[in-house]
CSV table of C-alpha atoms in Angstrom, one decimal:
chain,number,residue,atom,x,y,z
A,1134,SER,CA,105.0,129.3,265.1
A,1135,LEU,CA,105.5,129.1,261.3
A,1136,TRP,CA,101.7,128.2,260.7
A,1137,LYS,CA,99.3,130.7,259.2
A,1138,PRO,CA,95.7,130.1,258.3
A,1139,GLY,CA,95.3,129.2,254.4
A,1140,LEU,CA,99.1,128.2,254.3
A,1141,LEU,CA,99.5,124.7,253.1
A,1142,LEU,CA,103.2,122.9,253.8
A,1143,PRO,CA,104.7,121.0,251.6
A,1144,LEU,CA,104.3,117.2,252.3
A,1145,PRO,CA,107.6,115.3,253.5
A,1146,SER,CA,109.3,113.9,250.5
A,1147,PRO,CA,108.6,109.9,250.2
A,1148,PRO,CA,111.5,107.8,251.0
A,1149,ALA,CA,113.7,106.4,248.3
A,1150,PHE,CA,112.9,102.3,248.8
A,1151,SER,CA,109.8,101.0,250.9
A,1152,THR,CA,110.6,99.1,254.0
A,1153,THR,CA,107.7,97.4,253.3
A,1154,CYS,CA,107.7,96.2,249.6
A,1155,ALA,CA,109.4,92.4,249.3
A,1156,ARG,CA,110.5,93.3,245.4
A,1157,CYS,CA,112.6,96.8,246.8
A,1158,ALA,CA,113.9,94.7,249.9
A,1159,LYS,CA,115.7,92.1,247.9
A,1160,ASP,CA,117.5,95.1,245.9
A,1161,ARG,CA,119.0,95.8,249.2
A,1162,ARG,CA,122.4,94.2,249.7
A,1163,LEU,CA,123.8,92.4,252.3
A,1164,ARG,CA,126.0,94.2,254.8
A,1165,GLN,CA,129.9,93.1,253.8
A,1166,LYS,CA,131.4,91.1,256.5
A,1167,ARG,CA,133.9,93.2,258.4
A,1168,ALA,CA,137.4,91.9,257.6
A,1169,ILE,CA,138.9,90.7,261.4
A,1170,SER,CA,142.8,89.3,261.7
A,1171,GLU,CA,143.8,86.0,262.8
A,1172,ARG,CA,144.1,86.8,266.3
A,1173,GLN,CA,140.6,88.2,266.7
A,1174,LEU,CA,139.4,85.0,264.9
A,1175,THR,CA,140.5,83.1,267.9
A,1176,ARG,CA,137.5,84.5,269.9
A,1177,TYR,CA,135.0,83.6,267.8
A,1178,PHE,CA,136.4,80.1,267.0
A,1179,VAL,CA,137.5,77.9,270.2
A,1180,ASP,CA,138.3,74.5,270.1
A,1181,GLN,CA,139.5,73.8,273.5
A,1182,ARG,CA,138.1,74.6,276.7
A,1183,ARG,CA,139.2,74.2,280.6
A,1184,VAL,CA,136.1,74.0,282.7
A,1185,ARG,CA,135.7,73.4,286.5
A,1186,VAL,CA,131.8,72.5,287.2
A,1187,VAL,CA,130.0,72.3,290.7
A,1188,GLY,CA,126.8,70.6,291.3
A,1189,GLY,CA,124.3,72.4,293.4
A,1190,GLN,CA,124.5,71.9,297.2
A,1191,GLY,CA,121.6,70.1,298.3
A,1192,GLY,CA,119.4,71.8,301.1
A,1193,GLY,CA,119.4,71.3,305.0
A,1194,GLY,CA,116.9,69.0,306.8
A,1195,GLY,CA,114.2,71.1,308.8
A,1196,HIS,CA,113.9,71.0,312.7
A,1197,SER,CA,110.5,72.0,314.3
A,1198,PHE,CA,107.9,70.4,316.5
A,1199,HIS,CA,104.0,70.5,315.3
A,1200,SER,CA,102.4,72.9,317.6
A,1201,GLU,CA,98.5,73.0,317.8
A,1202,PRO,CA,95.9,73.6,320.3
A,1203,ARG,CA,94.8,70.6,322.3
A,1204,LYS,CA,97.8,68.6,320.9
A,1205,VAL,CA,100.8,69.9,322.9
A,1206,PHE,CA,103.0,66.3,321.9
A,1207,GLY,CA,102.3,66.8,318.2
A,1208,GLY,CA,106.0,65.2,317.6
A,1209,PRO,CA,108.5,66.5,314.9
A,1210,ASP,CA,107.7,67.8,311.6
A,1211,GLY,CA,110.7,69.0,310.1
A,1212,GLY,CA,110.8,67.8,306.2
A,1213,ASN,CA,113.9,67.0,304.3
A,1214,GLY,CA,116.0,69.0,302.2
A,1215,GLY,CA,115.5,69.2,298.3
A,1216,ASP,CA,118.4,67.9,296.1
A,1217,GLY,CA,120.9,69.9,294.3
A,1218,GLY,CA,121.1,70.4,290.6
A,1219,HIS,CA,123.0,69.0,288.1
A,1220,VAL,CA,125.3,70.4,285.8
A,1221,ILE,CA,124.6,69.1,282.5
A,1222,PHE,CA,126.6,69.4,279.2
A,1223,LYS,CA,124.0,69.2,276.1
A,1224,ALA,CA,124.9,69.2,272.6
A,1225,ASP,CA,123.2,71.8,270.3
A,1226,GLN,CA,123.5,71.7,266.5
A,1227,GLN,CA,123.5,75.6,266.5
A,1228,MET,CA,126.6,75.9,268.6
A,1229,LYS,CA,129.5,76.0,266.5
A,1230,SER,CA,132.3,76.9,269.0
A,1231,LEU,CA,133.4,76.6,272.4
A,1232,SER,CA,133.5,80.2,273.0
A,1233,SER,CA,130.6,80.8,274.4
A,1234,VAL,CA,131.6,78.2,277.2
A,1235,PHE,CA,132.6,80.1,280.6
A,1236,PRO,CA,135.6,78.2,282.3
A,1237,PHE,CA,133.2,77.9,285.6
A,1238,TYR,CA,129.5,76.6,286.4
A,1239,GLN,CA,127.9,76.1,289.8
A,1240,GLY,CA,124.4,74.3,290.0
A,1241,PHE,CA,121.6,75.7,291.7
A,1242,HIS,CA,121.2,75.0,295.4
A,1243,GLY,CA,118.3,72.7,297.0
A,1244,GLU,CA,116.1,74.6,299.3
A,1245,ARG,CA,116.1,73.5,303.1
A,1246,GLY,CA,113.3,71.6,304.5
A,1247,GLY,CA,110.4,73.2,306.1
A,1248,SER,CA,107.6,72.5,308.9
A,1249,LYS,CA,104.6,70.4,308.7
A,1250,ASN,CA,106.4,67.9,306.9
A,1251,CYS,CA,107.3,70.1,304.0
A,1252,TYR,CA,110.0,69.0,301.5
A,1253,GLY,CA,112.3,71.6,300.1
A,1254,ALA,CA,112.3,72.0,296.4
A,1255,ASN,CA,115.2,70.6,294.4
A,1256,GLY,CA,117.5,72.5,292.4
A,1257,ALA,CA,116.7,73.5,289.0
A,1258,HIS,CA,119.5,71.5,286.5
A,1259,LEU,CA,122.0,74.1,284.7
A,1260,TYR,CA,122.2,73.0,281.1
A,1261,VAL,CA,125.5,74.2,279.2
A,1262,LYS,CA,125.3,74.0,275.3
A,1263,VAL,CA,128.3,72.7,273.4
A,1264,PRO,CA,128.5,72.0,269.6
A,1265,VAL,CA,127.8,68.6,268.6
A,1266,GLY,CA,131.1,66.6,268.0
A,1267,THR,CA,132.5,67.8,272.0
A,1268,LEU,CA,134.8,65.9,273.7
A,1269,VAL,CA,134.6,65.7,277.5
A,1270,LYS,CA,137.6,64.7,279.3
A,1271,GLU,CA,139.0,64.4,282.7
A,1272,ASP,CA,142.7,63.6,283.6
A,1273,GLY,CA,143.4,63.0,279.6
A,1274,LYS,CA,140.5,60.4,279.6
A,1275,VAL,CA,137.5,60.7,277.4
A,1276,VAL,CA,134.5,60.3,279.5
A,1277,ALA,CA,131.5,61.5,276.9
A,1278,ASP,CA,131.5,62.1,273.4
A,1279,LEU,CA,128.6,64.1,272.4
A,1280,THR,CA,128.1,63.2,268.8
A,1281,GLN,CA,124.1,63.9,268.1
A,1282,HIS,CA,121.9,66.8,268.6
A,1283,GLY,CA,120.3,66.9,271.9
A,1284,GLU,CA,122.8,64.5,273.5
A,1285,GLU,CA,123.5,64.9,277.1
A,1286,TYR,CA,126.2,64.5,279.8
A,1287,ILE,CA,125.8,65.1,283.6
A,1288,ALA,CA,129.2,66.7,284.2
A,1289,ALA,CA,128.5,67.4,287.8
A,1290,TYR,CA,126.0,65.9,290.1
A,1291,GLY,CA,124.5,68.0,292.6
A,1292,GLY,CA,124.5,67.1,296.2
A,1293,ALA,CA,121.6,65.4,298.1
A,1294,GLY,CA,119.2,66.9,300.4
A,1295,GLY,CA,119.6,66.8,304.2
A,1296,LYS,CA,117.1,64.5,306.3
A,1297,GLY,CA,114.8,66.7,309.0
A,1298,ASN,CA,114.0,65.9,312.2
A,1299,ARG,CA,110.9,64.0,311.7
A,1300,PHE,CA,113.1,61.3,309.9
A,1301,PHE,CA,114.8,60.5,312.9
A,1302,LEU,CA,111.2,59.1,314.5
A,1303,SER,CA,111.2,56.0,316.1
A,1304,ASN,CA,110.0,54.2,319.0
A,1305,GLU,CA,112.8,54.6,321.2
A,1306,ASN,CA,113.2,58.5,320.4
A,1307,ARG,CA,109.7,59.8,319.9
A,1308,ALA,CA,111.1,63.5,320.2
A,1309,PRO,CA,114.2,63.5,318.0
A,1310,LYS,CA,115.7,67.0,317.5
A,1311,LEU,CA,118.4,65.5,315.1
A,1312,PHE,CA,118.7,66.7,311.9
A,1313,THR,CA,121.6,66.5,308.9
A,1314,PRO,CA,122.7,69.6,306.5
A,1315,GLY,CA,122.9,69.0,302.6
A,1316,GLU,CA,125.6,67.4,301.1
A,1317,PRO,CA,127.9,69.4,298.9
A,1318,GLY,CA,127.4,68.9,295.1
A,1319,GLN,CA,130.3,66.9,293.0
A,1320,GLU,CA,133.0,68.9,291.8
A,1321,ARG,CA,135.3,68.3,289.0
A,1322,VAL,CA,137.5,69.9,286.6
A,1323,LEU,CA,136.9,68.8,282.9
A,1324,HIS,CA,138.5,69.7,279.6
A,1325,LEU,CA,136.6,70.0,276.8
A,1326,GLU,CA,138.0,69.4,273.4
A,1327,LEU,CA,135.7,70.1,269.8
A,1328,LYS,CA,136.3,68.1,266.7
A,1329,THR,CA,135.1,69.8,263.9
A,1330,THR,CA,132.1,67.9,262.7
A,1331,ALA,CA,132.4,69.5,258.9
A,1332,HIS,CA,131.2,67.5,256.4
A,1333,ALA,CA,134.4,68.5,254.1
A,1334,GLY,CA,138.0,69.1,255.2
A,1335,LEU,CA,140.8,70.7,253.1
A,1336,VAL,CA,144.0,69.3,253.8
A,1337,GLY,CA,146.9,70.6,252.5
A,1338,PHE,CA,150.6,72.1,253.0
A,1339,PRO,CA,151.2,75.4,253.9
A,1340,ASN,CA,150.4,78.3,251.5
A,1341,ALA,CA,148.6,75.9,249.4
A,1342,GLY,CA,145.6,78.2,248.9
A,1343,LYS,CA,143.1,76.6,251.5
A,1344,SER,CA,142.4,79.9,253.2
A,1345,SER,CA,142.2,81.5,249.5
A,1346,LEU,CA,139.9,78.7,248.3
A,1347,LEU,CA,137.6,79.2,251.5
A,1348,ARG,CA,137.3,82.6,250.6
A,1349,ALA,CA,136.1,81.6,246.9
A,1350,ILE,CA,133.5,79.3,247.7
A,1351,SER,CA,131.8,80.5,251.1
A,1352,ARG,CA,131.8,83.7,253.0
A,1353,ALA,CA,134.2,82.6,255.6
A,1354,LYS,CA,137.1,85.4,256.1
A,1355,PRO,CA,140.2,83.7,256.9
A,1356,ALA,CA,143.1,85.4,256.9
A,1357,VAL,CA,145.5,84.9,253.7
A,1358,ALA,CA,149.0,86.2,253.5
A,1359,ALA,CA,152.3,85.0,251.7
A,1360,TYR,CA,154.2,83.4,254.6
A,1361,PRO,CA,153.6,79.8,256.2
A,1362,PHE,CA,150.9,78.9,259.0
A,1363,THR,CA,148.9,82.0,258.5
A,1364,THR,CA,145.9,79.9,259.3
A,1365,LEU,CA,146.5,79.4,263.3
A,1366,ASN,CA,143.0,77.8,264.2
A,1367,PRO,CA,140.3,76.1,261.9
A,1368,HIS,CA,137.6,77.9,260.0
A,1369,VAL,CA,134.5,76.9,258.8
A,1370,GLY,CA,132.9,78.0,255.9
A,1371,ILE,CA,129.3,77.3,254.4
A,1372,VAL,CA,128.7,76.1,250.8
A,1373,HIS,CA,124.9,77.6,250.2
A,1374,TYR,CA,122.8,75.5,247.2
A,1375,GLN,CA,119.7,76.5,245.6
A,1376,ASP,CA,117.8,74.0,246.9
A,1377,TYR,CA,118.8,75.5,250.3
A,1378,GLU,CA,121.5,72.4,251.1
A,1379,GLN,CA,124.5,73.7,253.4
A,1380,VAL,CA,127.5,71.9,253.0
A,1381,ALA,CA,130.0,72.8,255.7
A,1382,VAL,CA,134.0,73.2,254.4
A,1383,ALA,CA,136.6,73.4,257.4
A,1384,ASP,CA,139.9,75.5,256.7
A,1385,ILE,CA,142.6,72.8,258.5
A,1386,PRO,CA,145.9,74.9,259.4
A,1387,GLY,CA,148.8,73.4,257.0
A,1388,LEU,CA,150.7,70.4,257.6
A,1389,ILE,CA,154.0,69.4,257.8
A,1390,LYS,CA,155.9,66.3,257.6
A,1391,GLY,CA,156.3,64.9,260.8
A,1392,ALA,CA,153.1,66.5,261.9
A,1393,HIS,CA,151.6,63.3,263.2
A,1394,GLN,CA,154.8,63.5,265.7
A,1395,ASN,CA,153.4,66.9,266.9
A,1396,ARG,CA,155.7,68.8,264.6
A,1397,GLY,CA,154.7,72.3,263.1
A,1398,LEU,CA,151.1,72.8,264.6
A,1399,GLY,CA,151.2,69.4,265.0
A,1400,THR,CA,148.0,67.0,266.1
A,1401,ALA,CA,146.2,69.8,267.8
A,1402,PHE,CA,144.6,69.7,264.6
A,1403,LEU,CA,144.4,66.9,263.1
A,1404,LYS,CA,141.7,65.9,265.2
A,1405,HIS,CA,139.7,67.8,263.2
A,1406,ILE,CA,140.2,65.5,260.0
A,1407,GLU,CA,139.0,63.0,262.2
A,1408,ARG,CA,135.3,64.0,261.7
A,1409,CYS,CA,135.4,65.1,258.4
A,1410,ARG,CA,133.2,63.0,256.1
A,1411,PHE,CA,135.0,63.8,253.2
A,1412,LEU,CA,138.5,65.5,252.3
A,1413,LEU,CA,139.7,68.3,249.8
A,1414,TYR,CA,143.2,67.5,249.2
A,1415,VAL,CA,144.8,71.0,248.2
A,1416,LEU,CA,147.7,71.1,246.1
A,1417,ASP,CA,150.1,73.8,244.9
A,1418,LEU,CA,150.4,72.8,241.1
A,1419,SER,CA,153.7,75.5,240.7
A,1420,VAL,CA,156.1,73.6,242.9
A,1421,PRO,CA,158.2,70.8,241.5
A,1422,GLN,CA,156.4,67.5,241.6
A,1423,PRO,CA,153.5,68.5,243.4
A,1424,TRP,CA,152.4,64.6,243.1
A,1425,ILE,CA,154.6,64.5,246.1
A,1426,GLN,CA,152.9,66.4,248.9
A,1427,LEU,CA,149.6,64.0,247.8
A,1428,GLN,CA,152.0,61.2,249.0
A,1429,ASP,CA,153.0,63.2,251.9
A,1430,LEU,CA,149.7,64.2,253.0
A,1431,LYS,CA,148.4,60.8,253.1
A,1432,TYR,CA,151.3,59.3,255.1
A,1433,GLU,CA,150.8,61.8,257.5
A,1434,LEU,CA,146.6,60.9,257.8
A,1435,GLU,CA,147.4,57.1,257.7
A,1436,ALA,CA,149.9,57.7,260.6
A,1437,TYR,CA,148.0,59.5,262.8
A,1438,GLU,CA,145.0,57.6,262.4
A,1439,LYS,CA,144.7,54.3,260.1
A,1440,GLY,CA,142.3,54.5,257.5
A,1441,LEU,CA,142.0,58.0,257.6
A,1442,SER,CA,143.6,58.7,254.2
A,1443,GLU,CA,141.0,56.3,252.7
A,1444,ARG,CA,138.1,58.6,253.1
A,1445,PRO,CA,136.1,59.8,250.1
A,1446,GLY,CA,138.0,62.9,248.3
A,1447,VAL,CA,139.3,64.6,245.5
A,1448,VAL,CA,142.6,66.1,244.5
A,1449,ILE,CA,142.3,69.8,243.8
A,1450,GLY,CA,145.2,71.7,241.8
A,1451,ASN,CA,145.2,75.1,242.6
A,1452,LYS,CA,147.1,78.1,241.0
A,1453,VAL,CA,146.3,76.8,237.7
A,1454,ASP,CA,146.7,80.6,236.7
A,1455,LEU,CA,150.3,80.6,236.8
A,1456,ALA,CA,152.4,79.0,234.0
A,1457,GLN,CA,154.4,76.5,235.9
A,1458,SER,CA,151.1,75.2,237.1
A,1459,ARG,CA,149.8,74.5,233.7
A,1460,ILE,CA,153.1,72.4,232.5
A,1461,ASN,CA,152.9,70.5,236.2
A,1462,LEU,CA,148.8,69.5,235.7
A,1463,PRO,CA,149.1,66.9,232.9
A,1464,LEU,CA,152.1,65.6,234.8
A,1465,LEU,CA,150.2,65.2,238.0
A,1466,ARG,CA,147.2,63.2,236.4
A,1467,GLU,CA,149.2,60.7,235.0
A,1468,GLN,CA,150.8,60.1,238.3
A,1469,VAL,CA,147.9,60.2,240.6
A,1470,ALA,CA,144.9,57.8,240.3
A,1471,GLU,CA,142.4,60.1,241.8
A,1472,ARG,CA,140.2,62.5,240.3
A,1473,VAL,CA,141.9,65.9,240.0
A,1474,ILE,CA,140.4,69.4,240.1
A,1475,ALA,CA,142.5,72.2,238.4
A,1476,LEU,CA,141.3,75.7,239.3
A,1477,SER,CA,142.5,79.1,240.6
A,1478,ALA,CA,141.2,80.5,244.0
A,1479,LEU,CA,142.7,83.7,243.1
A,1480,THR,CA,141.0,84.2,239.7
A,1481,GLY,CA,138.1,81.9,240.3
A,1482,ASP,CA,138.8,79.7,237.4
A,1483,ASN,CA,137.1,76.4,237.5
A,1484,LEU,CA,135.4,76.6,241.0
A,1485,GLU,CA,132.0,75.6,239.3
A,1486,GLU,CA,133.2,72.1,238.7
A,1487,LEU,CA,134.5,71.8,242.3
A,1488,LEU,CA,131.5,72.7,243.8
A,1489,LEU,CA,129.0,70.6,241.9
A,1490,HIS,CA,131.5,67.4,242.6
A,1491,LEU,CA,131.4,68.6,246.4
A,1492,ARG,CA,127.2,68.6,246.2
A,1493,GLU,CA,127.7,65.0,244.8
A,1494,LEU,CA,130.4,63.9,247.6
A,1495,TYR,CA,128.0,65.6,249.9
A,1496,ASP,CA,124.5,63.5,248.5
A,1497,THR,CA,126.3,60.1,248.5
A,1498,TYR,CA,127.1,60.5,252.3
A,1499,VAL,CA,123.6,61.8,253.0
A,1500,LYS,CA,122.2,58.5,251.1
A,1501,THR,CA,125.0,56.1,253.2
A,1502,GLU,CA,124.0,57.3,256.2
A,1503,GLN,CA,120.3,57.3,255.6
A,1504,SER,CA,121.1,53.6,254.1
A,1505,ARG,CA,122.5,52.7,257.8
A,1506,GLY,CA,119.4,54.1,259.2
A,1507,GLN,CA,121.5,57.3,260.7
A,1508,SER,CA,120.6,61.0,260.9
A,1509,PRO,CA,123.5,63.0,258.8
A,1510,VAL,CA,124.8,66.2,259.9
A,1511,LYS,CA,123.0,69.1,258.7
A,1512,TRP,CA,124.2,72.4,259.0
C-alpha cells in the first residue's frame, strides 16, 4: 500500500467543465453530423415498401364435457375460441420514412376455447406505425390514404374463433362431440407509398443547386456533386425559427423535360410535390435565359397534375456569386411576374430574405388551414 500514516494524498483535479451547470452545458458544441453518401442515405429515407400482411388465426373451439360428483350427465361445456388479431397501419407524425417498416407482419393468434364454457382470449391487434401521408395500394389501386396523425387502416383482419361443442347443443343432440377449428387470418400483399408531407418543395433542374440550398438553410446533408442527378431520393430538412416553429423543406430530385412522361427519374418523385403546401422554384442564374427553366418546370408540373403549378411559391435565382448570374438577374425579373429572390447557396449571400419569405408562406398556410377548421401539418 502507498498510504502511510500522516501522509495526505492530493485530491483529484476538478473536471474542465461541470456536467450539471446549465451555463457550461450551453458552451458545449453539438456533435457534427457524419457525412454519408447518397447510397447510404437510401437506408434512412425509403418512400416505397412492399408488405405482406397476415391476420392472426382464430383459436379452435373447446371439446369437453362437464364432470362433477352426483352430476353424471353434465353435458358439453367446451367454449368458443378467441378471434385472431388484426394487422393495422397507423399514421404517426413521428415517423418520417418507411425504412422501419418490415416486409412481413403476422397478427397474434387467438387462444383455444377451454372447458367450463370458458372462451379463448382474442389475439391482440398488431399496430404498424407509418408516416403521415402514406398511400396503401393493392394491385395498383389505392385502398387507403393516411393523411392525419392517428388515422388507422386495417390491413389484414384476424380469423374468427372456432365454435366449441357447447355451441352445438340442441334438443336433438344432447351430447355433441362436434367442434370447429379457428379460421385463418386474411392475407394480403400491399404496397406502401410515401408522399412527402413537407411544407415546401424545392423544384428545379439537375445541378440547379437545390441540395446545396437545403444544406445551407437546414442541418440536412444531401450529397452534392458536379454531375446531374446527384440526388436520387428525396431529402427533408427542417428550418428552425426562434419561436420554435419548424418548417420542413423537401429536396426533390431534379426534373427534366418530359418528366411527366416518366423520363429521367420520371414520376417516381413528382408525387412528392403533390403534398407540398408551397413550392420553391430553384433556377440556375448562370445559364442563358434562366426564365426558360421556370416555364419548363411549370409545364411539367401542370402536365403531371392540373393546378399543381398554381400553388403559392417563390422563384429563387441561385449562383448569384457568378458574374454571368448578375447579368441575367435583371433580365429574369423582367420576364417573371413572381417574386425573385437572388442568393448564393455556396457563399450564403441573401439567405435571410429567403428564410423570412419562407416563414411568411408558412404562416399564410397555417392561417388558411385554421380558417377551414383543419389542423396544419406540424413537424
